[in-house]
Short mmCIF file of C-alpha atoms and ligand atoms in Angstrom, two decimals:
data_model
loop_
_atom_site.label_atom_id
_atom_site.label_comp_id
_atom_site.label_asym_id
_atom_site.label_seq_id
_atom_site.Cartn_x
_atom_site.Cartn_y
_atom_site.Cartn_z
CA UNK A 1480 0.00 0.00 0.00
CA UNK A 1481 1.22 3.48 -0.88
CA UNK A 1482 0.04 6.43 1.16
CA UNK A 1483 -0.83 9.64 -0.67
CA UNK A 1484 0.33 12.15 1.91
CA UNK A 1485 -2.03 15.13 1.71
CA UNK A 1486 -0.21 16.98 4.47
CA UNK A 1487 3.10 16.86 2.62
CA UNK A 1488 1.62 17.77 -0.77
CA UNK A 1489 -0.36 20.55 0.85
CA UNK A 1490 2.78 22.01 2.46
CA UNK A 1491 4.61 21.87 -0.86
CA UNK A 1492 1.79 23.74 -2.63
CA UNK A 1493 1.53 26.33 0.18
CA UNK A 1494 5.25 27.01 -0.16
CA UNK A 1495 4.78 27.55 -3.91
CA UNK A 1496 1.79 29.83 -3.23
CA UNK A 1497 3.80 31.90 -0.75
CA UNK A 1498 6.52 32.46 -3.35
CA UNK A 1499 3.88 33.40 -5.92
CA UNK A 1500 2.29 35.94 -3.56
CA UNK A 1501 5.67 37.55 -2.89
CA UNK A 1502 6.14 38.04 -6.64
CA UNK A 1503 2.58 39.30 -7.15
CA UNK A 1504 2.87 41.76 -4.28
CA UNK A 1505 6.15 43.07 -5.70
CA UNK A 1506 4.57 43.42 -9.13
CA UNK A 1507 1.31 45.11 -8.08
CA UNK A 1508 2.17 46.76 -4.78
CA UNK A 1509 -0.96 45.09 -3.40
CA UNK A 1510 -1.67 42.09 -1.18
CA UNK A 1511 -4.36 39.47 -1.86
CA UNK A 1512 -7.20 39.76 0.68
CA UNK A 1513 -9.68 37.16 1.90
CA UNK A 1514 -12.81 38.05 3.88
CA UNK A 1515 -14.16 35.31 6.13
CA UNK A 1516 -17.72 35.41 7.43
CA UNK A 1517 -18.74 33.40 10.47
CA UNK A 1518 -22.38 33.49 11.54
CA UNK A 1519 -23.07 32.34 15.10
CA UNK A 1520 -21.00 30.35 17.58
CA UNK A 1521 -20.77 26.81 16.19
CA UNK A 1522 -17.50 25.47 17.69
CA UNK A 1523 -16.51 23.40 14.64
CA UNK A 1524 -17.12 26.36 12.29
CA UNK A 1525 -15.01 28.56 14.57
CA UNK A 1526 -12.13 26.07 14.36
CA UNK A 1527 -12.42 25.85 10.54
CA UNK A 1528 -12.45 29.65 10.12
CA UNK A 1529 -9.52 29.96 12.54
CA UNK A 1530 -7.49 27.46 10.47
CA UNK A 1531 -8.30 29.36 7.28
CA UNK A 1532 -7.18 32.68 8.79
CA UNK A 1533 -3.94 31.08 10.06
CA UNK A 1534 -3.24 29.53 6.65
CA UNK A 1535 -3.74 32.95 5.00
CA UNK A 1536 -1.19 34.52 7.35
CA UNK A 1537 1.34 31.79 6.56
CA UNK A 1538 1.33 32.46 2.81
CA UNK A 1539 0.89 36.26 2.86
CA UNK A 1540 -2.85 36.67 2.22
CA UNK A 1541 -4.40 39.39 4.37
CA UNK A 1542 -7.53 38.14 6.09
CA UNK A 1543 -10.50 40.26 7.13
CA UNK A 1544 -12.65 38.42 9.62
CA UNK A 1545 -16.36 39.21 10.03
CA UNK A 1546 -18.20 37.57 12.92
CA UNK A 1547 -21.98 38.03 12.85
CA UNK A 1548 -24.36 37.26 15.67
CA UNK A 1549 -26.41 34.06 15.70
CA UNK A 1550 -29.56 36.21 15.61
CA UNK A 1551 -28.57 37.86 12.31
CA UNK A 1552 -31.16 37.80 9.54
CA UNK A 1553 -30.48 36.75 5.97
CA UNK A 1554 -30.68 40.45 5.01
CA UNK A 1555 -27.91 41.25 7.52
CA UNK A 1556 -25.64 38.64 5.95
CA UNK A 1557 -26.42 39.73 2.38
CA UNK A 1558 -25.84 43.37 3.26
CA UNK A 1559 -22.39 42.47 4.65
CA UNK A 1560 -21.63 40.41 1.51
CA UNK A 1561 -22.61 43.37 -0.69
CA UNK A 1562 -20.26 45.62 1.26
CA UNK A 1563 -17.41 43.11 0.85
CA UNK A 1564 -18.21 42.73 -2.88
CA UNK A 1565 -17.39 46.44 -3.32
CA UNK A 1566 -14.25 46.45 -1.15
CA UNK A 1567 -11.16 46.80 -3.36
CA UNK A 1568 -8.87 45.20 -0.76
CA UNK A 1569 -10.90 42.00 -0.71
CA UNK A 1570 -10.45 39.53 -3.55
CA UNK A 1571 -12.12 36.49 -2.02
CA UNK A 1572 -15.16 36.04 0.22
CA UNK A 1573 -15.63 32.88 2.26
CA UNK A 1574 -18.97 32.31 3.96
CA UNK A 1575 -18.48 29.53 6.52
CA UNK A 1576 -21.19 26.87 6.14
CA UNK A 1577 -23.49 25.56 7.46
CA UNK A 1578 -25.41 28.66 8.52
CA UNK A 1579 -27.37 28.52 11.80
CA UNK A 1580 -31.14 28.69 12.17
CA UNK A 1581 -31.81 27.18 8.74
CA UNK A 1582 -30.80 30.43 7.04
CA UNK A 1583 -30.84 30.10 3.25
CA UNK A 1584 -27.17 29.50 2.37
CA UNK A 1585 -27.90 29.32 -1.38
CA UNK A 1586 -29.33 32.86 -1.33
CA UNK A 1587 -26.24 34.13 0.46
CA UNK A 1588 -23.87 32.37 -1.95
CA UNK A 1589 -25.71 33.91 -4.91
CA UNK A 1590 -25.16 37.35 -3.36
CA UNK A 1591 -21.36 36.90 -3.51
CA UNK A 1592 -19.69 38.50 -6.55
CA UNK A 1593 -18.78 35.38 -8.53
CA UNK A 1594 -15.30 36.82 -9.13
CA UNK A 1595 -14.78 36.69 -5.35
CA UNK A 1596 -16.44 33.28 -4.87
CA UNK A 1597 -13.32 31.44 -3.66
CA UNK A 1598 -15.41 28.46 -2.53
CA UNK A 1599 -16.50 27.94 -6.15
CA UNK A 1600 -20.12 27.44 -5.11
CA UNK A 1601 -21.78 30.34 -6.97
CA UNK A 1602 -24.01 29.10 -9.82
CA UNK A 1603 -21.80 30.98 -12.31
CA UNK A 1604 -18.65 29.10 -11.27
CA UNK A 1605 -20.43 25.76 -10.81
CA UNK A 1606 -22.03 26.23 -14.25
CA UNK A 1607 -18.76 27.23 -15.92
CA UNK A 1608 -17.19 24.03 -14.63
CA UNK A 1609 -19.72 22.04 -16.65
CA UNK A 1610 -19.12 24.16 -19.77
CA UNK A 1611 -15.33 24.10 -20.00
CA UNK A 1612 -13.94 21.44 -22.29
CA UNK A 1613 -10.59 20.74 -20.73
CA UNK A 1614 -8.38 21.08 -17.68
CA UNK A 1615 -6.20 23.50 -19.66
CA UNK A 1616 -9.22 25.76 -20.08
CA UNK A 1617 -9.93 25.62 -16.32
CA UNK A 1618 -6.36 26.68 -15.61
CA UNK A 1619 -6.23 29.32 -18.38
CA UNK A 1620 -9.53 30.91 -17.36
CA UNK A 1621 -8.51 30.81 -13.68
CA UNK A 1622 -11.89 29.27 -12.94
CA UNK A 1623 -12.86 29.25 -9.27
CA UNK A 1624 -13.66 25.61 -8.49
CA UNK A 1625 -14.97 24.14 -5.24
CA UNK A 1626 -11.96 23.59 -2.95
CA UNK A 1627 -12.24 19.93 -1.87
CA UNK A 1628 -12.79 18.63 -5.45
CA UNK A 1629 -9.88 20.74 -6.69
CA UNK A 1630 -7.82 19.29 -3.82
CA UNK A 1631 -8.61 15.76 -5.05
CA UNK A 1632 -7.25 16.57 -8.52
CA UNK A 1633 -4.11 18.27 -7.17
CA UNK A 1634 -3.42 15.26 -4.92
CA UNK A 1635 -3.45 13.01 -7.98
CA UNK A 1636 -1.38 15.39 -10.09
CA UNK A 1637 1.28 15.94 -7.41
CA UNK A 1638 1.43 12.15 -6.91
CA UNK A 1639 1.99 11.65 -10.68
CA UNK A 1640 -1.12 9.50 -10.96
CA UNK A 1641 -2.53 9.66 -14.49
CA UNK A 1642 -6.20 10.48 -14.84
CA UNK A 1643 -6.57 10.50 -18.64
CA UNK A 1644 -8.27 7.39 -19.99
CA UNK A 1645 -8.76 5.91 -16.51
CA UNK A 1646 -11.99 4.44 -15.18
CA UNK A 1647 -12.97 6.70 -12.30
CA UNK A 1648 -15.86 5.88 -9.98
CA UNK A 1649 -17.09 8.66 -7.71
CA UNK A 1650 -19.36 7.63 -4.86
CA UNK A 1651 -21.49 10.62 -3.86
CA UNK A 1652 -23.22 13.23 -6.01
CA UNK A 1653 -23.36 16.31 -3.79
CA UNK A 1654 -22.94 19.80 -5.25
CA UNK A 1655 -20.07 20.34 -2.82
CA UNK A 1656 -18.00 17.26 -3.66
CA UNK A 1657 -19.29 14.50 -5.97
CA UNK A 1658 -20.56 16.59 -8.89
CA UNK A 1659 -17.58 18.95 -9.18
CA UNK A 1660 -15.15 16.02 -8.80
CA UNK A 1661 -16.90 14.32 -11.73
CA UNK A 1662 -16.59 17.45 -13.90
CA UNK A 1663 -12.91 17.85 -13.03
CA UNK A 1664 -12.24 14.17 -13.80
CA UNK A 1665 -14.04 14.52 -17.15
CA UNK A 1666 -12.03 17.63 -17.99
CA UNK A 1667 -8.94 15.52 -17.31
CA UNK A 1668 -10.21 12.92 -19.82
CA UNK A 1669 -11.24 10.19 -17.38
CA UNK A 1670 -14.15 7.86 -18.07
CA UNK A 1671 -16.43 8.75 -15.21
CA UNK A 1672 -19.10 6.78 -13.36
CA UNK A 1673 -21.09 8.44 -10.59
CA UNK A 1674 -22.59 6.29 -7.85
CA UNK A 1675 -24.99 7.24 -5.06
CA UNK A 1676 -27.37 5.76 -2.52
CA UNK A 1677 -29.61 4.27 -5.23
CA UNK A 1678 -26.77 2.60 -7.14
CA UNK A 1679 -27.17 -1.15 -7.34
CA UNK A 1680 -24.29 -3.62 -6.97
CA UNK A 1681 -21.94 -0.80 -6.02
CA UNK A 1682 -18.95 -3.03 -5.34
CA UNK A 1683 -19.15 -4.59 -8.82
CA UNK A 1684 -18.83 -1.08 -10.25
CA UNK A 1685 -16.07 0.13 -7.95
CA UNK A 1686 -14.10 -3.11 -8.47
CA UNK A 1687 -13.62 -2.10 -12.12
CA UNK A 1688 -12.28 1.35 -11.24
CA UNK A 1689 -8.69 2.53 -11.60
CA UNK A 1690 -9.53 5.43 -9.28
CA UNK A 1691 -12.25 5.40 -6.61
CA UNK A 1692 -13.30 8.65 -4.95
CA UNK A 1693 -15.39 8.05 -1.82
CA UNK A 1694 -17.49 11.06 -0.77
CA UNK A 1695 -20.30 9.39 1.12
CA UNK A 1696 -20.17 10.47 4.75
CA UNK A 1697 -20.35 6.94 6.22
CA UNK A 1698 -17.46 5.73 8.36
CA UNK A 1699 -15.58 2.68 6.99
CA UNK A 1700 -18.27 2.00 4.34
CA UNK A 1701 -15.81 0.97 1.61
CA UNK A 1702 -13.79 -2.18 2.33
CA UNK A 1703 -11.55 -4.52 0.34
CA UNK A 1704 -14.56 -6.04 -1.45
CA UNK A 1705 -15.04 -2.71 -3.27
CA UNK A 1706 -11.48 -2.13 -4.45
CA UNK A 1707 -9.46 -3.63 -7.28
CA UNK A 1708 -5.80 -4.47 -6.87
CA UNK A 1709 -3.65 -1.62 -8.19
CA UNK A 1710 -6.36 1.02 -7.76
CA UNK A 1711 -6.00 4.53 -6.35
CA UNK A 1712 -8.43 5.36 -3.54
CA UNK A 1713 -9.23 8.94 -2.59
CA UNK A 1714 -11.12 9.06 0.69
CA UNK A 1715 -12.97 12.38 1.04
CA UNK A 1716 -15.09 11.28 3.99
CA UNK A 1717 -14.68 12.87 7.40
CA UNK A 1718 -16.71 11.02 10.00
CA UNK A 1719 -16.41 11.56 13.73
CA UNK A 1720 -17.13 8.41 15.73
CA UNK A 1721 -16.73 8.55 19.51
CA UNK A 1722 -14.38 11.52 19.19
CA UNK A 1723 -12.16 9.87 16.53
CA UNK A 1724 -11.98 10.72 12.82
CA UNK A 1725 -12.63 8.05 10.20
CA UNK A 1726 -12.85 8.18 6.44
CA UNK A 1727 -15.44 6.48 4.26
CA UNK A 1728 -12.89 3.72 3.64
CA UNK A 1729 -12.18 0.96 6.12
CA UNK A 1730 -8.43 1.53 6.18
CA UNK A 1731 -7.62 -1.68 8.09
CA UNK A 1732 -9.52 -3.78 5.57
CA UNK A 1733 -7.55 -2.45 2.56
CA UNK A 1734 -4.15 -1.84 4.14
CA UNK A 1735 -2.56 -5.03 2.80
CA UNK A 1736 -3.72 -4.44 -0.76
CA UNK A 1737 -1.54 -3.17 -3.59
CA UNK A 1738 -3.22 0.25 -3.76
CA UNK A 1739 -2.47 3.97 -3.34
CA UNK A 1740 -4.70 5.64 -0.77
CA UNK A 1741 -5.26 8.94 1.04
CA UNK A 1742 -5.42 8.53 4.83
CA UNK A 1743 -7.99 10.22 7.11
CA UNK A 1744 -6.87 12.49 8.64
CA UNK A 1745 -3.98 13.77 6.55
CA UNK A 1746 -5.27 13.11 3.03
CA UNK A 1747 -7.86 15.27 1.32
CA UNK A 1748 -8.54 17.40 4.42
CA UNK A 1749 -5.36 19.56 4.36
CA UNK A 1750 -5.83 20.17 0.62
CA UNK A 1751 -9.19 21.91 1.07
CA UNK A 1752 -7.73 24.98 2.82
CA UNK A 1753 -4.76 24.97 0.44
CA UNK A 1754 -7.14 25.21 -2.51
CA UNK A 1755 -8.92 28.12 -0.79
CA UNK A 1756 -5.58 29.95 -0.74
CA UNK A 1757 -5.01 28.95 -4.37
CA UNK A 1758 -8.44 30.32 -5.36
CA UNK A 1759 -7.84 33.59 -3.50
CA UNK A 1760 -4.68 34.10 -5.53
CA UNK A 1761 -6.55 33.34 -8.77
CA UNK A 1762 -9.21 35.91 -7.81
CA UNK A 1763 -6.48 38.46 -7.01
CA UNK A 1764 -4.77 37.83 -10.36
CA UNK A 1765 -8.04 38.20 -12.25
CA UNK A 1766 -8.88 41.40 -10.35
CA UNK A 1767 -5.52 42.83 -11.35
CA UNK A 1768 -5.81 41.44 -14.91
CA UNK A 1769 -2.71 39.27 -14.48
CA UNK A 1770 -3.00 36.52 -17.07
P1 LIG B 2755 -23.59 14.63 1.26
O1 LIG B 2755 -24.08 15.89 0.68
O2 LIG B 2755 -24.28 14.03 2.43
O3 LIG B 2755 -23.57 13.54 0.09
C1 LIG B 2755 -23.30 12.19 0.33
C2 LIG B 2755 -23.46 11.40 -0.95
O4 LIG B 2755 -23.22 10.04 -0.64
C3 LIG B 2755 -24.86 11.49 -1.55
O5 LIG B 2755 -24.78 11.73 -2.94
C4 LIG B 2755 -25.47 10.13 -1.24
O6 LIG B 2755 -26.37 9.65 -2.24
C5 LIG B 2755 -24.23 9.25 -1.21
N1 LIG B 2755 -24.49 8.05 -0.40
C6 LIG B 2755 -25.03 8.01 0.85
N2 LIG B 2755 -25.17 6.72 1.24
C7 LIG B 2755 -24.69 5.97 0.23
C8 LIG B 2755 -24.59 4.56 0.01
N3 LIG B 2755 -24.99 3.70 0.94
N4 LIG B 2755 -24.07 4.13 -1.15
C9 LIG B 2755 -23.66 5.00 -2.10
N5 LIG B 2755 -23.76 6.34 -1.96
C10 LIG B 2755 -24.26 6.80 -0.81
O7 LIG B 2755 -22.06 14.75 1.70
P2 LIG B 2755 -20.86 15.64 1.08
O8 LIG B 2755 -21.01 17.05 1.50
O9 LIG B 2755 -20.67 15.34 -0.35
O10 LIG B 2755 -19.63 15.03 1.91
C11 LIG B 2755 -19.29 13.66 1.82
C12 LIG B 2755 -18.23 13.34 2.87
O11 LIG B 2755 -17.07 14.13 2.60
C13 LIG B 2755 -18.63 13.68 4.31
O12 LIG B 2755 -18.03 12.76 5.18
C14 LIG B 2755 -18.01 15.05 4.55
O13 LIG B 2755 -17.75 15.30 5.92
C15 LIG B 2755 -16.75 14.91 3.76
N6 LIG B 2755 -16.18 16.18 3.30
C16 LIG B 2755 -14.86 16.34 3.50
C17 LIG B 2755 -14.25 17.51 3.09
C18 LIG B 2755 -12.78 17.66 3.29
O14 LIG B 2755 -12.27 18.76 3.36
N7 LIG B 2755 -12.03 16.56 3.36
C19 LIG B 2755 -14.98 18.52 2.48
C20 LIG B 2755 -16.35 18.31 2.26
C21 LIG B 2755 -16.93 17.12 2.67
P3 LIG B 2755 -27.79 10.35 -2.55
O15 LIG B 2755 -27.47 11.58 -3.36
O16 LIG B 2755 -28.53 9.32 -3.29
O17 LIG B 2755 -28.39 10.70 -1.20
#
């Protein structure tokens, strides 16, 4: 078994991003800026936002934190977003999800200027991802793509794992993970199968895959009966069971197989924030017309 070390790859990319920001700042006299918005007091969301702010500092992105009260209305959040949309020092806006009190997150995301949508969730960016024909076009257009899916692709690319022509099975079809991963795989010329909770004989399908991406949200769901020898397994799942983190893949069950696999923690997770930094730089470059 070969471990795909997300922590190491993530650090390598962050180092490259830091160097890039130094050059960009020299060239433009400006610093990329990311606004974070946290609504309410959810402890996990606070930790995530804190990690994002810290990661920004490490690479030279200036962060502008906005903490709104739990009792805020949707209009309060949208009015803040509109203010940030106009702010010339802010190139990316991150609204930490989920929102409390069943506030309509989709409405808030639509209010973000799509050029500042560093989470890649705005319908413009999600739609563009389905329209582009190739990975080269994604890179050339500096398209803002959802961070975790982009992290999956970068993990494969930095591990020199070919995607073109491969049979890729993605388990999960969420707008956040499964769907954008499928579009990115297609743009990299994979043959893509999408599976979900209504898929029949799932293990027969995944057994034929060269690359399996598990984005289900069920601890240890995928075991050795689902994986072919020689496959690459990307485990997106983050499941907390009795205070411990588990992926969607039963690591112990597959550990003696001849496969490459991302661990949980330390696989896809660290890449998500790294791709947020990457997207903020893309947004900064586009804002300053740097091609
Ligand atoms: P989600 O919106 O709940 O989607 C889960 C998907 O899994 C759905 O499409 C669902 O199918 C499918 N599914 C559920 N049970 C299944 C089964 N028995 N067989 C096959 N498919 C099944 O979750 P998500 O937001 O995509 O996240 C998925 C996992 O990734 C979660 O553990 C989440 O915590 C993790 N995650 C990690 C990161 C990271 O940074 N590493 C980022 C985001 C998410 P239906 O559509 O038919 O219901």
